[in-house]
Coordinates of C-alpha atoms and ligand atoms in Angstrom, one line a residue:
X1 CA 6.0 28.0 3.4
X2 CA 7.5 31.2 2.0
X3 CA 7.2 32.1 -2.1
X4 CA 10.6 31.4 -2.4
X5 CA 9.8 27.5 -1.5
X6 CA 9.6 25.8 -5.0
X7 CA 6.3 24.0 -4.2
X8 CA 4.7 27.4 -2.8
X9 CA 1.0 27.5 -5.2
X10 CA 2.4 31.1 -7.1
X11 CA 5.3 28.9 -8.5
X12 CA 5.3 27.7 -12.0
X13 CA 6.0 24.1 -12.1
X14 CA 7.9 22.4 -14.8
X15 CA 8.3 18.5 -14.9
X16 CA 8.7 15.6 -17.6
X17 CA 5.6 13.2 -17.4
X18 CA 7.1 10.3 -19.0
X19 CA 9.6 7.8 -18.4
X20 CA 13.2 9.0 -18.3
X21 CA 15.0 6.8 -21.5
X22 CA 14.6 5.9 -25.2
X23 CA 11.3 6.5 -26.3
X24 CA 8.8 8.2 -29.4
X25 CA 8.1 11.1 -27.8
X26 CA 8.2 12.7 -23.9
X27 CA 5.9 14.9 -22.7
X28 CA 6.9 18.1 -20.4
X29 CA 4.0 19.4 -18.6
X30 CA 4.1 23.1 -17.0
X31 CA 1.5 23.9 -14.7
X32 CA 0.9 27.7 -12.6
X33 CA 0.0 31.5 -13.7
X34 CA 3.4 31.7 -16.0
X35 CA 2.2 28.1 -17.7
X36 CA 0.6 29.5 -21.1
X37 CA 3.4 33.1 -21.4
X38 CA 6.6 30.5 -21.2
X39 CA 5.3 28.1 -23.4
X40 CA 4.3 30.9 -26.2
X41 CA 7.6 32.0 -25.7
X42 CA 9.4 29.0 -26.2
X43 CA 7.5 28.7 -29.5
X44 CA 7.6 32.1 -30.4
X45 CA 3.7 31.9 -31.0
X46 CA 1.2 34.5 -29.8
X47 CA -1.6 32.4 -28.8
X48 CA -2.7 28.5 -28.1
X49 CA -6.2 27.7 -28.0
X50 CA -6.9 25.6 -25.3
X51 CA -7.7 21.9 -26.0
X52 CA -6.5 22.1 -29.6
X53 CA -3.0 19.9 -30.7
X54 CA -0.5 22.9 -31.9
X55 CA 2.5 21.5 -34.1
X56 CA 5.2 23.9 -33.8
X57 CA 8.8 24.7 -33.2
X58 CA 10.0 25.0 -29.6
X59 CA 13.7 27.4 -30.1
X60 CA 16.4 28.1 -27.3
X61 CA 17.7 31.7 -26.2
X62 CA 19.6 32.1 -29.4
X63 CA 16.6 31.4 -31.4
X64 CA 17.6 27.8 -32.8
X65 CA 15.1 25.2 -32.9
X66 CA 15.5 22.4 -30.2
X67 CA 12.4 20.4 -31.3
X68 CA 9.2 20.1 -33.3
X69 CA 6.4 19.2 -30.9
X70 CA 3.0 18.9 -30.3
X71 CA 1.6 22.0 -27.8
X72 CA -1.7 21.4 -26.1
X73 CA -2.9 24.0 -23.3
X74 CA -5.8 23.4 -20.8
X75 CA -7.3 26.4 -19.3
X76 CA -7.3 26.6 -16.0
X77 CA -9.7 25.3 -13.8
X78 CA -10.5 23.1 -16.4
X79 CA -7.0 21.0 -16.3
X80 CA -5.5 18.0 -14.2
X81 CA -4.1 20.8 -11.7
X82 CA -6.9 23.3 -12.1
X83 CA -4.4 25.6 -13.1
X84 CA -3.2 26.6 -16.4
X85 CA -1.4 23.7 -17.7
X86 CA 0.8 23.7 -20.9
X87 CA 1.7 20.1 -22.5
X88 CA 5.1 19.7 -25.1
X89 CA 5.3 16.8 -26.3
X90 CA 8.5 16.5 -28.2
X91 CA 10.6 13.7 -29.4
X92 CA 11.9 11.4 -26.6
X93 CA 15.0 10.2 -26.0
X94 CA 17.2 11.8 -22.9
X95 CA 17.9 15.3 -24.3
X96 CA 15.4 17.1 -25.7
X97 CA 13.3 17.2 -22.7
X98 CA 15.6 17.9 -20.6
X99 CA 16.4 21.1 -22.6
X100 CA 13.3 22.5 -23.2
X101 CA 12.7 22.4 -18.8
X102 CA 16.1 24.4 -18.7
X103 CA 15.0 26.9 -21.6
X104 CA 11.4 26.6 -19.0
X105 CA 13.9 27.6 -16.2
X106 CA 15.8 30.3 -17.6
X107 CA 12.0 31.7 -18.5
X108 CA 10.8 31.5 -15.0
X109 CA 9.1 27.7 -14.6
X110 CA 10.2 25.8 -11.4
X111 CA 11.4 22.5 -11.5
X112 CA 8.2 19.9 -10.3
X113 CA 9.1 17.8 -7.1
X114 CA 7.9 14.4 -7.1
X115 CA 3.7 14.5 -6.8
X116 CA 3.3 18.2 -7.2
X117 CA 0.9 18.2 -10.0
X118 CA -1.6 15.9 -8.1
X119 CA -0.9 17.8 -4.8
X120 CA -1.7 20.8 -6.6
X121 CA -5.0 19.2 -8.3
X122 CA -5.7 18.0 -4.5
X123 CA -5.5 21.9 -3.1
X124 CA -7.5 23.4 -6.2
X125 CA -10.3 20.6 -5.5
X126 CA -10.0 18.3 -8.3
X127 CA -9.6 15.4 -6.5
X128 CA -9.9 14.3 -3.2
X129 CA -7.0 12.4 -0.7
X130 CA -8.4 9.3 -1.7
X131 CA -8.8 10.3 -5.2
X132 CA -5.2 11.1 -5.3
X133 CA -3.7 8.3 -3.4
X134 CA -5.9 6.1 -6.4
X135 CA -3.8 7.8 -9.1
X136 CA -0.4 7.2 -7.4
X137 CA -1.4 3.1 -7.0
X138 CA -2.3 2.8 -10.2
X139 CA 0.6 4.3 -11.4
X140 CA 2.4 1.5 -9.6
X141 CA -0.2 -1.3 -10.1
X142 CA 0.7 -4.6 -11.2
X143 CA -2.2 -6.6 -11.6
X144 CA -5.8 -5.9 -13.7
X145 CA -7.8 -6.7 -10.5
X146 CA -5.8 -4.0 -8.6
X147 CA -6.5 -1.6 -11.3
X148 CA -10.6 -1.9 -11.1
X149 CA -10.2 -1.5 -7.8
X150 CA -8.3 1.8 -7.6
X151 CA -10.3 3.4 -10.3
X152 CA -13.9 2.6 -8.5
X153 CA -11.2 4.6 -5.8
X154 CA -10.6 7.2 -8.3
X155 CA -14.5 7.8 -9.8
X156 CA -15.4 8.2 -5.9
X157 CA -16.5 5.0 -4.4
X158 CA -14.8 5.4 -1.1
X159 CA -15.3 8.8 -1.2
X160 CA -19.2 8.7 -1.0
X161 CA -18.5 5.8 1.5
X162 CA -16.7 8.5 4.0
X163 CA -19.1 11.3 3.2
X164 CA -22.2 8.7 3.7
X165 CA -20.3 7.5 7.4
X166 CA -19.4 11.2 8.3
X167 CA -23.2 12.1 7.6
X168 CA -24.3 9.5 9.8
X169 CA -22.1 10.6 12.7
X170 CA -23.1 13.8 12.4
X171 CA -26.5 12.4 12.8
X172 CA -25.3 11.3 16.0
X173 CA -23.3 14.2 17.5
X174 CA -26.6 16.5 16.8
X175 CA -28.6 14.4 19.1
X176 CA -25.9 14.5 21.9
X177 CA -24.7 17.9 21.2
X178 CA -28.6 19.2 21.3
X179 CA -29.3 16.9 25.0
X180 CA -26.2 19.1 26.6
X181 CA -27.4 22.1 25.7
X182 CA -31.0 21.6 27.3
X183 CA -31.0 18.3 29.9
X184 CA -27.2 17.3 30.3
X185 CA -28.0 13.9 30.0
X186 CA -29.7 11.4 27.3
X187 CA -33.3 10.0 27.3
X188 CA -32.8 6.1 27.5
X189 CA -34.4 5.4 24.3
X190 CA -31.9 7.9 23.0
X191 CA -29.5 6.5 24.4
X192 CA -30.3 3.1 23.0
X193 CA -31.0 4.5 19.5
X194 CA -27.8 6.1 19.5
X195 CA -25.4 3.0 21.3
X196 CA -27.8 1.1 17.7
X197 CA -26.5 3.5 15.6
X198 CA -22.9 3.8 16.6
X199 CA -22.7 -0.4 16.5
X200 CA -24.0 -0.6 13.4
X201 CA -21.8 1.9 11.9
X202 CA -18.6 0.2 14.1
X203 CA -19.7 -3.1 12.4
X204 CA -19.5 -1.6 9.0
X205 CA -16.0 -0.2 9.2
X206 CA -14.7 -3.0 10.8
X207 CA -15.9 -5.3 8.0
X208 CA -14.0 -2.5 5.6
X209 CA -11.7 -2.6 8.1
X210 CA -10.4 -6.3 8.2
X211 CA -11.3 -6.8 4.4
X212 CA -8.8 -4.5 3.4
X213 CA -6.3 -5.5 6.0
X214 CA -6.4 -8.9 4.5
X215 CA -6.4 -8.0 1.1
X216 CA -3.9 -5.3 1.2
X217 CA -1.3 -7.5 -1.3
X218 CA -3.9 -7.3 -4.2
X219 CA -2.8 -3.4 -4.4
X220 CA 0.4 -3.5 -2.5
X221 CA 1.5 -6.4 -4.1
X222 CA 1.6 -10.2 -2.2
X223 CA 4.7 -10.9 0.0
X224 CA 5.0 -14.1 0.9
X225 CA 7.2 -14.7 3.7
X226 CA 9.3 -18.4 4.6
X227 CA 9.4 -18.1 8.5
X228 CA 11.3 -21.2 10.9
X229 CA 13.5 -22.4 13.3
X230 CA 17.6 -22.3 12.1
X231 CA 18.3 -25.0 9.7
X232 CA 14.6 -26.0 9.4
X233 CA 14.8 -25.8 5.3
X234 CA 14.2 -22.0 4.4
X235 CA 16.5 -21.3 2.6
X236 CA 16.6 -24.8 0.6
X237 CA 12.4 -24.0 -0.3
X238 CA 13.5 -20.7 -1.1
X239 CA 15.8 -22.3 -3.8
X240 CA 13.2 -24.9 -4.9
X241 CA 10.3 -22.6 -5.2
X242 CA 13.0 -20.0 -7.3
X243 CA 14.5 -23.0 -9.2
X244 CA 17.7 -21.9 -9.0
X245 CA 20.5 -21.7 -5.6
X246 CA 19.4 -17.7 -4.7
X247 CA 20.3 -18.6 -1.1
X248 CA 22.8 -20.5 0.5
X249 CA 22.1 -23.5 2.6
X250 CA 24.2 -25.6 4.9
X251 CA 23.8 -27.9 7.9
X252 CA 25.1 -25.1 10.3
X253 CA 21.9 -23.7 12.1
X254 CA 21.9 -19.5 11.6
X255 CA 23.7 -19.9 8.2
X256 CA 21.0 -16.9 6.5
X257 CA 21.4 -13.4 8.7
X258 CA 19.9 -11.6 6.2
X259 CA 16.7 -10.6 4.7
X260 CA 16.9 -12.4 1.0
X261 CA 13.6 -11.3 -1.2
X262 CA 13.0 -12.2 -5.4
X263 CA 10.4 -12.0 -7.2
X264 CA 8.2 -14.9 -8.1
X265 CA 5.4 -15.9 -10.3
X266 CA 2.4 -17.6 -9.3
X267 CA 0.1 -18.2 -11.5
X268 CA 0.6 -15.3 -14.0
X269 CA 1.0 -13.3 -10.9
X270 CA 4.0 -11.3 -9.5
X271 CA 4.5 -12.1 -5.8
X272 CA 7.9 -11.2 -3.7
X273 CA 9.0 -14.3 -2.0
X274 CA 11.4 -13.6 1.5
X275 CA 13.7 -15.7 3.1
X276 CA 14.3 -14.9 6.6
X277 CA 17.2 -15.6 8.9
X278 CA 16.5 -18.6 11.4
X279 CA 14.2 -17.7 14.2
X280 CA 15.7 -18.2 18.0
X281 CA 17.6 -16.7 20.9
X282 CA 20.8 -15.7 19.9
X283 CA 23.5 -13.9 21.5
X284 CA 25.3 -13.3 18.2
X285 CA 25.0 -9.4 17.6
X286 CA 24.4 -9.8 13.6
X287 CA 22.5 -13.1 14.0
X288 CA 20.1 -10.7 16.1
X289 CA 19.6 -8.3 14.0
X290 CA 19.1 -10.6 11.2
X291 CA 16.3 -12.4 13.5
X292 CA 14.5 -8.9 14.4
X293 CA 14.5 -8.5 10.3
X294 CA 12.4 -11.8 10.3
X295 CA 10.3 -10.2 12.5
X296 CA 9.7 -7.2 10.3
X297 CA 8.8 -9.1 7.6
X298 CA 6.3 -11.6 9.3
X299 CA 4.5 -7.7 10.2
X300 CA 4.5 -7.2 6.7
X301 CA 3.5 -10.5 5.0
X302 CA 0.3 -11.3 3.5
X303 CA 1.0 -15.0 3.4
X304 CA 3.8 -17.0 5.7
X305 CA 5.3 -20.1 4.8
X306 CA 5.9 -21.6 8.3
X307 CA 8.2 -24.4 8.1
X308 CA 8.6 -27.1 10.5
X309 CA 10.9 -30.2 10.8
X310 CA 9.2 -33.2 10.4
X311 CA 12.3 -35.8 11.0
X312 CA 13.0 -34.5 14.3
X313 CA 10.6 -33.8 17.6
X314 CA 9.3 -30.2 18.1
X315 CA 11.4 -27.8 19.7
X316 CA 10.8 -24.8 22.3
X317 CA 12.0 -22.5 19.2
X318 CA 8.9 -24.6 17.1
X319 CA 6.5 -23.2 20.1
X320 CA 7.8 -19.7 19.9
X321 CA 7.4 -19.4 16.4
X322 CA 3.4 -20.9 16.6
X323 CA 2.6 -18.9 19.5
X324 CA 4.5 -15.7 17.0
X325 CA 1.9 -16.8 14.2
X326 CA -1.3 -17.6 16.4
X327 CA -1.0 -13.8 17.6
X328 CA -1.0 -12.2 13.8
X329 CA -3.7 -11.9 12.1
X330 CA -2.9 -10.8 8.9
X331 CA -1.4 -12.6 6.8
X332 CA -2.8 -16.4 5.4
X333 CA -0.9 -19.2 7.2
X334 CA 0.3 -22.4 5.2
X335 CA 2.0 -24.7 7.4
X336 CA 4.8 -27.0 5.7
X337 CA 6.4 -29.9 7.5
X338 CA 10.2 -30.0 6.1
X339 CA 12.4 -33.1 5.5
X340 CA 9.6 -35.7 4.8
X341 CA 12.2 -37.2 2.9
X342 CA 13.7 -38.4 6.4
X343 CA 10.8 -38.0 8.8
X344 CA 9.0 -41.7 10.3
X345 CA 5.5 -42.0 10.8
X346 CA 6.2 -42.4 14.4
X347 CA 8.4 -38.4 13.8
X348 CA 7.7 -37.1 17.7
X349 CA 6.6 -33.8 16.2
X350 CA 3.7 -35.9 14.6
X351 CA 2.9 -36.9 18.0
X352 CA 3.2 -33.8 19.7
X353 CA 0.4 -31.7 17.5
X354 CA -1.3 -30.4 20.2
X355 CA -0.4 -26.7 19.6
X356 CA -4.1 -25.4 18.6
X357 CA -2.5 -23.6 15.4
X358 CA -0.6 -27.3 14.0
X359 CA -4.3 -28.3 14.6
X360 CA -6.1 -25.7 13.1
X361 CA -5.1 -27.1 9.4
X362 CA -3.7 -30.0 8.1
X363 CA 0.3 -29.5 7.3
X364 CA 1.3 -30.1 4.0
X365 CA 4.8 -32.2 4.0
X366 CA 7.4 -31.6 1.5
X367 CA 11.2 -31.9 1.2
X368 CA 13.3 -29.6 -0.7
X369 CA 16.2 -31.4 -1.2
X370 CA 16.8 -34.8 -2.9
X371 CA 15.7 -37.4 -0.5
X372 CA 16.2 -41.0 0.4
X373 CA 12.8 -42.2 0.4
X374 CA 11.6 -42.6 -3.2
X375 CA 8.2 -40.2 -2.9
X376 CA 10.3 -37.2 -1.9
X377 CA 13.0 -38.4 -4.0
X378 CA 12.0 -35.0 -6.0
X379 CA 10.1 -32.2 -5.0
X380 CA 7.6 -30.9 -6.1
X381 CA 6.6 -27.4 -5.7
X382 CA 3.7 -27.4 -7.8
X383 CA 1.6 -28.1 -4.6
X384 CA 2.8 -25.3 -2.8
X385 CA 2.2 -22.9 -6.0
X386 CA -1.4 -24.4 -6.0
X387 CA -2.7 -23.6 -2.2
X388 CA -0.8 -20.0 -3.4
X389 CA -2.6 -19.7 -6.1
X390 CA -6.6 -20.8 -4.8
X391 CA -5.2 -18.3 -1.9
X392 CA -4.6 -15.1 -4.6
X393 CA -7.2 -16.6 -6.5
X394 CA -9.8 -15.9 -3.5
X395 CA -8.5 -12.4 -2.9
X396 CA -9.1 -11.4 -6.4
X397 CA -12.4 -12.5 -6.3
X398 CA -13.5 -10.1 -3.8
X399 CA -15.6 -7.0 -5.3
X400 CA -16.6 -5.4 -2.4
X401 CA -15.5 -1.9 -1.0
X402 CA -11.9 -2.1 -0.4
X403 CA -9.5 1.0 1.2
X404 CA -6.2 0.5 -0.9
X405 CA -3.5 1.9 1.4
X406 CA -1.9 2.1 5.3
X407 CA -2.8 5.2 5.7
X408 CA -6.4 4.9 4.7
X409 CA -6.3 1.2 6.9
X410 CA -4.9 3.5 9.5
X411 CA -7.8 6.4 9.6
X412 CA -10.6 3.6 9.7
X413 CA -8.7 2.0 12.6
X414 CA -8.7 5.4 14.3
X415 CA -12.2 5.7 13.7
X416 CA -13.3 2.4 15.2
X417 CA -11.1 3.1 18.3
X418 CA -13.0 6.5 18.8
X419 CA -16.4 5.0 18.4
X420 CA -15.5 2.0 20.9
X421 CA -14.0 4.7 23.4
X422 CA -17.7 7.0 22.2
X423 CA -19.6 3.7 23.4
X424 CA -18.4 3.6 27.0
X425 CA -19.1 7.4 27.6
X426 CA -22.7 7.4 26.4
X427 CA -23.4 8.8 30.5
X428 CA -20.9 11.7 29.6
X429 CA -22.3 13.7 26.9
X430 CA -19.3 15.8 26.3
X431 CA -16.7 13.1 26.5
X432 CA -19.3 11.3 24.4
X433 CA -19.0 14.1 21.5
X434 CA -15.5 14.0 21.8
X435 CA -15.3 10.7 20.5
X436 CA -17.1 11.4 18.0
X437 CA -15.7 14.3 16.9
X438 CA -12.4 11.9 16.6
X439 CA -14.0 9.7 14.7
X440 CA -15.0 12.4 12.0
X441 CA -12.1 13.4 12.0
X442 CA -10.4 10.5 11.5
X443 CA -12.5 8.9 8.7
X444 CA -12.2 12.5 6.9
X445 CA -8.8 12.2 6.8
X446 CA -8.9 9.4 4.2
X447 CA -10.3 12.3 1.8
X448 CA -9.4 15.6 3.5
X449 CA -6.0 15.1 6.2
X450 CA -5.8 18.7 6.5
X451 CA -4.4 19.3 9.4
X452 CA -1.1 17.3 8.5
X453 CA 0.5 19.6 5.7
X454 CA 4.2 17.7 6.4
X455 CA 2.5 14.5 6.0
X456 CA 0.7 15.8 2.8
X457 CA 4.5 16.7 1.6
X458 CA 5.6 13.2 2.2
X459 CA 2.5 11.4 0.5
X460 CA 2.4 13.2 -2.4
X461 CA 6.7 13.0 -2.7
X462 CA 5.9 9.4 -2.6
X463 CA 4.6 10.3 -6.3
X464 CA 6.2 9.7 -9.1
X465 CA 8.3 12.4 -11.2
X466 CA 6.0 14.7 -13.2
X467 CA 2.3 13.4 -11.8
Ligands
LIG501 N1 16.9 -34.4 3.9 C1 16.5 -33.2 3.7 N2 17.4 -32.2 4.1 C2 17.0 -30.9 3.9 C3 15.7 -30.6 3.4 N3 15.6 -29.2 3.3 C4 16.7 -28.7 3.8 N4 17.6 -29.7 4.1 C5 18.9 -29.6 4.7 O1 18.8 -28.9 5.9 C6 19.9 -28.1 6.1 C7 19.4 -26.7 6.4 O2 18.8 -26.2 5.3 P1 18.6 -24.6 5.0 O3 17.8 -24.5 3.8 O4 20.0 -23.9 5.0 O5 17.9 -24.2 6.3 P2 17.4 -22.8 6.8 O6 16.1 -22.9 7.5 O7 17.5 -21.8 5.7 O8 18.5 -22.5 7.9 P3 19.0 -21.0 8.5 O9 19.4 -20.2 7.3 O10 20.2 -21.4 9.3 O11 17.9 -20.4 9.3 C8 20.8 -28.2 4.9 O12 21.8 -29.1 5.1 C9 19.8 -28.7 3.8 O13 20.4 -29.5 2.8 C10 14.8 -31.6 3.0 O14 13.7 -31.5 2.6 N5 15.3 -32.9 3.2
LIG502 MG1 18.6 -20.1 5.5

């Protein structure tokens, strides 16, 4: 990073913290060494006291007033930053904003990229990784439960969680670390207080571990995924669940090839709800790709609809798709049997339910399309949006310790992969603290990845505008 780079630390950052559009007022924010000299001299004043509201005049080169605003400075380190940060809150609306940053410019500021304030606050010490990944999902949240979740994240819950696990491997490397440097080799009862220690830990993050993987929709939000043969009914639920004709159906098997994803809401609740094209071998190019989009999707969905065709026997395609969902295990499975409206108690597939998934639950039957026989003769989705609903219901109920993104999932993963590989070399002392040096490291990524300053770019431009 050279000084010339507009995110290098000595720069003077300028960006607009609100909303782009029609509003009562937008706030510019300015944040580095030049913060508190450009703003004085866009108001021609000769002084702000910090943490006092300043109403004044901000002019342009010629000296004509482009706004009346509200100036508030924050003394560095005591600021969001931990530099000196300068707030203008001026009318809102499209323009004025936007006029005072290029007045800011011509006076020295640099234009903010997306997430540099909070990667700034994150260098200076404000905050830690997790801290800052906290403010970035609730900036995006969509749900109250979400939001208590991500500020325990943002007061420091999980942070005192990685500091209390990072202590306690320490623990452990100190007692392996001091056995090389005098006998090469463990006592047994050290070696069985430590292979205690590091299970105990490993059950702990793996309970964190799969909690959070399971739960991932209450931050992320819930995708919900329809997943079945060609022609079993996707698309048709798609439309019923929707009530309207999103997607389009017909009788020819492959008829979706493309992802197709709205918005839905269950029970006060915003879910995404995917359509996916047919699952089976195909030598159609597009038809292929489509199908390895399905595949995509089923990888991220927190629940799948998996739709089977109750009027007609099950199919190798069926078996591919159960064998596909038996191996996640992710997402929440609801299994719906399609076409009731023309299935017969004696339906083969009804006979051949000895896949241990089909057994595993009982199916729920349903028909999306207007039927012959008089109990499906209209469906109703009101069942589905019920086992939905006790589903989200349960995941919102959880107020455990909860990591809120991938990349945190992906550190504790790390982490338990080092401490399994740790538990096989407890004969080899300095493979042994190798491991566990891993695993520090990789669980003190979640508040501290140093070592990655690219990926630290691209996490923090995953920000929005001005934060
Ligand atoms: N009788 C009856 N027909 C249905 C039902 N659901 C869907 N169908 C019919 O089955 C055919 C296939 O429906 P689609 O919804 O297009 O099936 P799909 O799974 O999206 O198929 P692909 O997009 O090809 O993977 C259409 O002719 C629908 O009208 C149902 O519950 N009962
Ligand atoms: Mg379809």
């Amino acid at each position: 990073m050279t000084s010339n780079d507009s995110n290098h630390p000595s720069k003077t950052i300028i960006g607009i913290s609100t909303p782009v559009g029609t509003g009562a007022i937008c706030i510019v924010r300015i944040s580095g060494k030049q913060a508190l000299p450009i703003t004085l001299s866009l108001s021609k004043r000769d002084f702000l006291k910090p943490r006092y509201a300043t109403l004044s005049f901000i002019y342009d080169e010629a000296n004509r007033p482009i706004d009346e605003a509200i100036l508030l400075y924050f003394k560095a380190p005591h600021s969001y930053s931990g530099e000196d940060i300068c707030e203008i809150q001026c009318h809102g609306g499209v323009l004025i904003g936007k006029t005072i940053i290029q007045r800011a410019l011509d006076l020295g500021a640099t234009l903010a990229r997306p997430g540099e304030f909070t990667k700034r606050a994150f260098l200076n010490g404000k905050l830690d990784f997790a801290q800052a990944q906290a403010i970035c999902a609730l900036i995006n949240s969509q749900s109250t439960h979400a939001n208590e979740i991500l500020l325990r994240q943002l007061r420091g819950e999980l942070s005192e969680f990685v500091a209390q696990v990072r202590a306690e491997l320490i623990e452990i490397l100190a007692y392996s670390e001091v056995s090389i440097d005098y006998s090469e080799e463990l006592e047994s009862s050290t070696s069985m207080l430590l292979s205690q220690k590091l299970l105990a830990l490993r059950h702990k993050l793996a309970v964190l571990h799969e909690d959070s993987k399971h739960r991932q929709g209450v931050i992320e939000g819930f995708r919900i995924c329809i997943i079945g043969k060609p022609n079993v009914g996707k698309s048709s639920l798609l439309n019923a669940l929707l009530a309207s004709p999103r997607a389009i159906t017909s009788s020819i098997p492959g008829t979706t090839r493309d992802i197709i994803e709205e918005s839905l809401s269950v029970g006060g609740q915003i879910v995404r709800l995917v359509d996916t094209a047919g699952i089976r071998d195909s030598y159609d190019e597009i038809e292929q790709i489509g199908i390895q989009r399905s595949y995509l999707m089923l990888d991220s969905a927190n629940i799948i609809l998996a739709l089977f065709d109750s009027s007609a026997p099950l199919t190798s395609e069926d078996r591919t798709i159960l064998d596909i969902l038996s191996a996640q295990r992710k997402a929440h499975i609801l299994l719906l049997l399609t076409k009731a409206d023309i299935s017969r108690d004696s339906s083969p597939l009804l006979e051949d339910f000895s896949h241990p998934l089909l057994l595993s639950q009982k199916p729920l039957k349903i028909s999306a399309t207007h039927g012959k026989q008089e109990e499906f003769s209209e469906f109703n989705p009101q069942q589905i949006f019920t086992l939905l609903e006790e589903f989200l219901s349960t995941q919102h109920s959880f107020d455990g310790l909860m990591l809120t993104s991938s990349f945190q999932i992906g550190c504790v993963k790390r982490a338990l992969d080092s401490i399994d590989l740790a538990r096989t070399k407890l004969e080899e002392l300095e493979l042994f603290s190798f491991h566990i040096n891993e695993c520090i490291n990789a669980i003190c990524a979640i508040t501290e990845p140093f070592e990655h300053s690219q990926m630290l770019d691209k996490m923090f431009s995953e920000f929005c505008l001005g934060k």
